[in-house]
GROMACS .gro file of C-alpha atoms in nm:
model
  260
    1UNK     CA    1  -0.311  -1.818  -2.495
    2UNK     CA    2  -0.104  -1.827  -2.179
    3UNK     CA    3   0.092  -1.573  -2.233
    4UNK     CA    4  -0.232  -1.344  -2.287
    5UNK     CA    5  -0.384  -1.392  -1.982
    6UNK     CA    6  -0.036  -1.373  -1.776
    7UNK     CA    7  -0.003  -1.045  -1.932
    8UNK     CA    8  -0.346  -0.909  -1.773
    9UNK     CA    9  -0.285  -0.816  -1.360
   10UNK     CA   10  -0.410  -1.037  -1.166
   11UNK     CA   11  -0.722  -0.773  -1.017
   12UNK     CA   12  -0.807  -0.825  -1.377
   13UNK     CA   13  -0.788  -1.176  -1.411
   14UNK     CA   14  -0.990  -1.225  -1.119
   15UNK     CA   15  -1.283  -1.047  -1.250
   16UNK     CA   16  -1.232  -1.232  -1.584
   17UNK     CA   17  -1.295  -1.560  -1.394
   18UNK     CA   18  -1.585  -1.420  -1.222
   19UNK     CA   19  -1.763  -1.280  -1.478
   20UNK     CA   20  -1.740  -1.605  -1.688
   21UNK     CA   21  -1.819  -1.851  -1.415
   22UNK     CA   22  -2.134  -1.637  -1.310
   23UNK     CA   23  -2.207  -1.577  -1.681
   24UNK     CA   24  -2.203  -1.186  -1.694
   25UNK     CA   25  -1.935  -1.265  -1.976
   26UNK     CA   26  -2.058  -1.555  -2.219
   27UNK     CA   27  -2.080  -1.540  -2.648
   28UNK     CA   28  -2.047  -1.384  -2.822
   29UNK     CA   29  -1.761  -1.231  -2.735
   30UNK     CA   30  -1.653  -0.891  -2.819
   31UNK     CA   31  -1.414  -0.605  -2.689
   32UNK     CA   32  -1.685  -0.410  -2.551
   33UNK     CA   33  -1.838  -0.689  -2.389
   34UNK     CA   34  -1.497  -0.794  -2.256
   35UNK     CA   35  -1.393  -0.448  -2.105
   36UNK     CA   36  -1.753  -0.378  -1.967
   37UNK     CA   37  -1.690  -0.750  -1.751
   38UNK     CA   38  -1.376  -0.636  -1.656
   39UNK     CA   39  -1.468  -0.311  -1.551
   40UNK     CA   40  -1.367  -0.091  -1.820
   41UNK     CA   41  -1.016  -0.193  -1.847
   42UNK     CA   42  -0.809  -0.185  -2.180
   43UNK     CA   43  -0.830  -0.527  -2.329
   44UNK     CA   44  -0.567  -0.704  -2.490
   45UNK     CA   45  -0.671  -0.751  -2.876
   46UNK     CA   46  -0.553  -1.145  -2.857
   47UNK     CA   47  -0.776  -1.151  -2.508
   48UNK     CA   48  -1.094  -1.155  -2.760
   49UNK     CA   49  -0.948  -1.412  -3.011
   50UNK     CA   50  -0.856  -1.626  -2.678
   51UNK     CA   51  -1.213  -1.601  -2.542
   52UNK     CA   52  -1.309  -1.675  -2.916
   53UNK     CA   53  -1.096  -2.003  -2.970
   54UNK     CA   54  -1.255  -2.161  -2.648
   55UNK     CA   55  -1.597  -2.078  -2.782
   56UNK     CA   56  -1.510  -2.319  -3.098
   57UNK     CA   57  -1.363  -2.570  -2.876
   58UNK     CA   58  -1.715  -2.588  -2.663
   59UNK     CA   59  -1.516  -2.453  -2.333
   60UNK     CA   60  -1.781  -2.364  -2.069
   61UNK     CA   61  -1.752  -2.012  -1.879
   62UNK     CA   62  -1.752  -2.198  -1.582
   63UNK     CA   63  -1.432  -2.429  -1.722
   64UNK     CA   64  -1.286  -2.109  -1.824
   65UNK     CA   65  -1.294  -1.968  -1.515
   66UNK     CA   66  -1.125  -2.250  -1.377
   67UNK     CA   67  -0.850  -2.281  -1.599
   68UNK     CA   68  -0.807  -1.887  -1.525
   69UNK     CA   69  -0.790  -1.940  -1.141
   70UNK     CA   70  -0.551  -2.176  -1.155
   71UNK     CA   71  -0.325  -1.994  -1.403
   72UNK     CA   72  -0.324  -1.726  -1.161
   73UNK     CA   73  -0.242  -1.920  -0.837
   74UNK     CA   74   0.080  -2.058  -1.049
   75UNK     CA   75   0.175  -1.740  -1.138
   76UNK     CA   76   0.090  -1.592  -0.797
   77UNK     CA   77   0.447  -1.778  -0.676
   78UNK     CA   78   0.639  -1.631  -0.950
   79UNK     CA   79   0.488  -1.278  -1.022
   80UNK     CA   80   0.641  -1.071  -0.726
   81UNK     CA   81   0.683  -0.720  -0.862
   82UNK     CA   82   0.398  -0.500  -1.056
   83UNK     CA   83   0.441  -0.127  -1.143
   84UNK     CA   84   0.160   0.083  -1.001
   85UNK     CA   85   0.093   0.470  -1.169
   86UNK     CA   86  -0.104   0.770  -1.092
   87UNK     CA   87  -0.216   1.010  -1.372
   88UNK     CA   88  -0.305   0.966  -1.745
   89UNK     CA   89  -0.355   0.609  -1.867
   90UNK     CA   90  -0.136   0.536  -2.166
   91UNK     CA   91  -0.359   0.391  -2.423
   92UNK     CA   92  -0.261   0.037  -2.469
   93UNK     CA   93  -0.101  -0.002  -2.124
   94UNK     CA   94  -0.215  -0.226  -1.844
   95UNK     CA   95  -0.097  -0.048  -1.475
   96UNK     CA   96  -0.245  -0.113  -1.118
   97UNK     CA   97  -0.328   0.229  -0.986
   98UNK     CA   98  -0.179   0.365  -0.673
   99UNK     CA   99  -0.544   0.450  -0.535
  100UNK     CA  100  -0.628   0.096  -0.625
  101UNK     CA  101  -0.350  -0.086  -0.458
  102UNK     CA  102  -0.343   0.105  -0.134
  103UNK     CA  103  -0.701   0.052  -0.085
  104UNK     CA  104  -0.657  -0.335  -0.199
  105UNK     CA  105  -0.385  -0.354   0.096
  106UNK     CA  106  -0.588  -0.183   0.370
  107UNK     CA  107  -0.878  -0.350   0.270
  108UNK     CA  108  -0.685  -0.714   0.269
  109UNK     CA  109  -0.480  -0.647   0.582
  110UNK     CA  110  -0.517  -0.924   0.853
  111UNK     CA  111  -0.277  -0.914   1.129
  112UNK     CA  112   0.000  -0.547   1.073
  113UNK     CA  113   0.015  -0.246   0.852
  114UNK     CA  114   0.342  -0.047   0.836
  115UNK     CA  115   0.289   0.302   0.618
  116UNK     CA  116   0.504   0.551   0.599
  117UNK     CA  117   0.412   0.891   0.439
  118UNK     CA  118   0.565   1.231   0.390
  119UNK     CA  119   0.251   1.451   0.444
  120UNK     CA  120  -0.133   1.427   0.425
  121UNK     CA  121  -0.431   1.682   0.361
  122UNK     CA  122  -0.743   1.641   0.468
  123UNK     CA  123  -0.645   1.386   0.760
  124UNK     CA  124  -1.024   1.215   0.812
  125UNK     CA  125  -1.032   1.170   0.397
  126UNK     CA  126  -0.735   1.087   0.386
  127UNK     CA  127  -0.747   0.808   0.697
  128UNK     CA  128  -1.101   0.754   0.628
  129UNK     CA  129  -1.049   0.346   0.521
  130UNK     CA  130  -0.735   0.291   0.761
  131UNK     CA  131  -0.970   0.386   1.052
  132UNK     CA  132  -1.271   0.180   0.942
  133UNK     CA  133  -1.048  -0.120   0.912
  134UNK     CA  134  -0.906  -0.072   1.216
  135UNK     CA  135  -1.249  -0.055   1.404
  136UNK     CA  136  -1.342  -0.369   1.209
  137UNK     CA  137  -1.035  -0.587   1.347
  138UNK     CA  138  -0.911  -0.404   1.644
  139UNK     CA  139  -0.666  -0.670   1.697
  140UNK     CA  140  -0.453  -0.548   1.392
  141UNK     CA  141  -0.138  -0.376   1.509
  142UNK     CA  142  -0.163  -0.087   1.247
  143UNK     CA  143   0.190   0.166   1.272
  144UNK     CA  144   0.211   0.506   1.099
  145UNK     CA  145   0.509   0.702   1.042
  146UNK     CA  146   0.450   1.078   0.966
  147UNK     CA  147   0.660   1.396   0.945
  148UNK     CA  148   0.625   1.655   1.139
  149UNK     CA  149   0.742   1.989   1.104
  150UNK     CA  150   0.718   2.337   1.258
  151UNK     CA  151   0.596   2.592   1.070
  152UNK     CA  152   0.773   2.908   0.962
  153UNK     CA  153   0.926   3.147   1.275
  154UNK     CA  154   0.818   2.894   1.551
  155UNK     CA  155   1.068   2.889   1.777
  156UNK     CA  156   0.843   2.657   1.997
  157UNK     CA  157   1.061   2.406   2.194
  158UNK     CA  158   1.035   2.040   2.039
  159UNK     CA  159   0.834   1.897   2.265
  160UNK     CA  160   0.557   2.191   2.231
  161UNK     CA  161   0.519   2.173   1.846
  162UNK     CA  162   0.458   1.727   1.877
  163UNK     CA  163   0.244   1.800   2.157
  164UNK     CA  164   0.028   2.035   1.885
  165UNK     CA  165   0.090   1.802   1.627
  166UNK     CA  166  -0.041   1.509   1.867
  167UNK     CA  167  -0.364   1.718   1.972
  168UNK     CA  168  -0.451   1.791   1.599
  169UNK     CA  169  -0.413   1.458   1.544
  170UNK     CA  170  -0.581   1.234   1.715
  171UNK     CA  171  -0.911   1.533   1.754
  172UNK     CA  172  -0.919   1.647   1.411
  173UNK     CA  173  -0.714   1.434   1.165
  174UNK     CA  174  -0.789   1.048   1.262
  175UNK     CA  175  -1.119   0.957   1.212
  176UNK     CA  176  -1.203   0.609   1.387
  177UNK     CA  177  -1.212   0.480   1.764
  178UNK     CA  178  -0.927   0.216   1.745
  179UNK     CA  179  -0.638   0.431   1.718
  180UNK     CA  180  -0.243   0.346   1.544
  181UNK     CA  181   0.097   0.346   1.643
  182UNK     CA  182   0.236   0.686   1.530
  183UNK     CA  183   0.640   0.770   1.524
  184UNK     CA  184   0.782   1.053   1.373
  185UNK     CA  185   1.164   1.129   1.339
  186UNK     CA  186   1.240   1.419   1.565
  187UNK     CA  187   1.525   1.597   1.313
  188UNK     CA  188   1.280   1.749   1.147
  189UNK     CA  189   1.224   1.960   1.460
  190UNK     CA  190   1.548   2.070   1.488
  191UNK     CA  191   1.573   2.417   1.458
  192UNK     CA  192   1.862   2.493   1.232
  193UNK     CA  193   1.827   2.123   1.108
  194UNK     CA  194   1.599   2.009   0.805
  195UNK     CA  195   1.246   2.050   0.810
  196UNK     CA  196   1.169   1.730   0.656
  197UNK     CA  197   1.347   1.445   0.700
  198UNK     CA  198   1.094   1.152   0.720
  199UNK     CA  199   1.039   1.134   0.326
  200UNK     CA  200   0.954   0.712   0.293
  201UNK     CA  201   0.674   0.652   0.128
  202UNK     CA  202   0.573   0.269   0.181
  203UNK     CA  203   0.318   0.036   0.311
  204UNK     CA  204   0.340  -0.306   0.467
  205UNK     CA  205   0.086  -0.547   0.450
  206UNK     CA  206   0.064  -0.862   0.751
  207UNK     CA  207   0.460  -0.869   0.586
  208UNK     CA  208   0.379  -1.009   0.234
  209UNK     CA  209   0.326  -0.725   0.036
  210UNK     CA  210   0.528  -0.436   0.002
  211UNK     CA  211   0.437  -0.128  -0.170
  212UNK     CA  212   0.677   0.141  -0.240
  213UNK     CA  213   0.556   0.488  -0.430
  214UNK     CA  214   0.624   0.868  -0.486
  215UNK     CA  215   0.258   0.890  -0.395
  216UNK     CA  216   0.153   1.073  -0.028
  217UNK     CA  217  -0.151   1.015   0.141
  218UNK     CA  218  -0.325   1.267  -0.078
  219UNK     CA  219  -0.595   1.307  -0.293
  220UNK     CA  220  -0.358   1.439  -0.570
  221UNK     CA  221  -0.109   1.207  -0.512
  222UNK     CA  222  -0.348   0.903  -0.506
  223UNK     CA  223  -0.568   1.075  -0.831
  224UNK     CA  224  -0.436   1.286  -1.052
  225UNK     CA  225   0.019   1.327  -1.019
  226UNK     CA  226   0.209   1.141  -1.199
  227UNK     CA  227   0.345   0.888  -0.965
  228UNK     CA  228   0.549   0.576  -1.008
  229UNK     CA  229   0.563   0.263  -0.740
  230UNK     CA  230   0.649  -0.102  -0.739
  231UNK     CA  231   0.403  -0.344  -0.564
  232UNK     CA  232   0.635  -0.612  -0.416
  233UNK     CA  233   0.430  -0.995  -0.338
  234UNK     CA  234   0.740  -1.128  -0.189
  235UNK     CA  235   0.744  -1.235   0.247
  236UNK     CA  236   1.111  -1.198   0.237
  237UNK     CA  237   1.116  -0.833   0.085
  238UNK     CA  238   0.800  -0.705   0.280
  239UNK     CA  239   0.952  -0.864   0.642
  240UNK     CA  240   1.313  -0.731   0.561
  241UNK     CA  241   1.122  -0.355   0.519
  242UNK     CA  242   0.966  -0.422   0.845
  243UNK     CA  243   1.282  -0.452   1.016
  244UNK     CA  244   1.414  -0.204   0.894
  245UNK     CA  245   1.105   0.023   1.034
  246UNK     CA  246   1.158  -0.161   1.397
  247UNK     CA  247   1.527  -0.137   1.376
  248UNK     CA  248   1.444   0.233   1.403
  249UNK     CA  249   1.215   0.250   1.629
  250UNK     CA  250   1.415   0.057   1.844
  251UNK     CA  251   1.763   0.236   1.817
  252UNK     CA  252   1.498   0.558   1.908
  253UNK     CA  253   1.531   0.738   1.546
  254UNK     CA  254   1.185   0.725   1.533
  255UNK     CA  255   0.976   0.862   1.831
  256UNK     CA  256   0.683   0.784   1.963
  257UNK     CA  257   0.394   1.059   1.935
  258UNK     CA  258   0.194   1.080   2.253
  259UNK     CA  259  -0.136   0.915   2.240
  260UNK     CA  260  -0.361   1.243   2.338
   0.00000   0.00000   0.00000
């Protein structure tokens, strides 16, 4: 029975609980019933049988629930690594997806973000939910690190292509009135150096959670690639990443994009 529910991800244990304290789950129980509380998730074949065997034993939804909850808090301080995926769901496999868990992090964010990304399209889509959180807790310290690049045959000096860059930016790209940190690492400016240098791909949440992926802030990447991250629930991890991102900034790796 344990190890059943310790095998579902905790998003999905969560709405297990809820659903069978509120009583949107309740007998009988069956796999459709299951994966429509869950919200359409595969479910476990001994998940059903579990659900069953309390059901003999006259276990309430609301008890249920409880016992769930508090499984989940134990294994919330031992559980410190999940693999997140884009693209095709594996029958019989349970993954966190990558739009999922960014959104989870933004969403959950208190007190600092730290995400680093290679490229972007669509900059208000795709900084559409950073912004709104932002205007909803201006207080957050939220830093972004982005590559920049010039395009083909501009022989612009450096600080003409960020100054474009910054103008596009902060008029066209980001969306909402509180505005982020932005660095960028000036190599990629270079020009007879590489075009792309700034390839992390990683966010930081209030340094608890760490999230590293293949995935960009982009549709595709979020959707439809095939992408592979870890999602990291371990302070020491997540404020050791951190450093490292200030440790840059400080030693002036990373530069500061102007501000419009």
């Amino acid at each position: 029975m344990t190890r059943t529910l310790l095998s579902l991800p905790p998003y999905i244990r969560s709405r297990l609980a809820d659903a069978l304290a509120t009583g949107g789950l309740a007998p009988p129980f069956t796999e459709f019933s299951v994966r429509a509380a869950i919200g359409g998730a595969e479910v476990p074949p001994d998940l059903v049988r579990v659900l069953r065997d309390w059901e003999r034993e006259g276990v309430t939804g609301r008890v249920a629930s409880l016992w769930i909850r508090s499984l989940g808090e134990a294994a919330s301080s031992v559980e410190r690594a999940r693999l997140v995926w884009t693209g095709p769901s594996a029958k019989g496999l349970l993954s966190r997806n990558t739009r999922q868990v960014y959104e989870e992090l933004v969403r959950g964010a208190r007190r600092t973000l730290w995400i680093s990304s290679y490229t972007y399209f669509h900059g208000p889509e795709a900084f559409r939910l950073l912004a709104k959180r932002m205007d909803e807790l201006p207080g957050m310290r939220v830093t972004l690190m982005l590559n920049i690049r010039r395009s083909s045959g501009d022989s612009s000096s450096l600080e003409d292509v960020v100054s474009r860059f910054a103008d596009r930016f902060w008029k066209e790209d980001w969306p909402g009135g509180t505005r982020p940190v932005v660095y960028y690492d000036p190599r990629s400016l270079d020009r007879d150096g590489p075009a792309s240098v700034l390839h992390a791909k990683a966010v930081v949440a209030d340094e608890e959670r760490l999230f590293v992926t293949s995935a960009n802030l982009t549709e595709a990447a979020m959707d439809r690639n095939i992408e592979i991250g870890v999602l990291f629930r371990d302070r020491t991890l997540a404020r050791t990443a951190v450093a490292h991102f200030r440790g840059l900034v400080d030693q002036e790796f990373l530069h500061r994009l102007p501000n419009g």
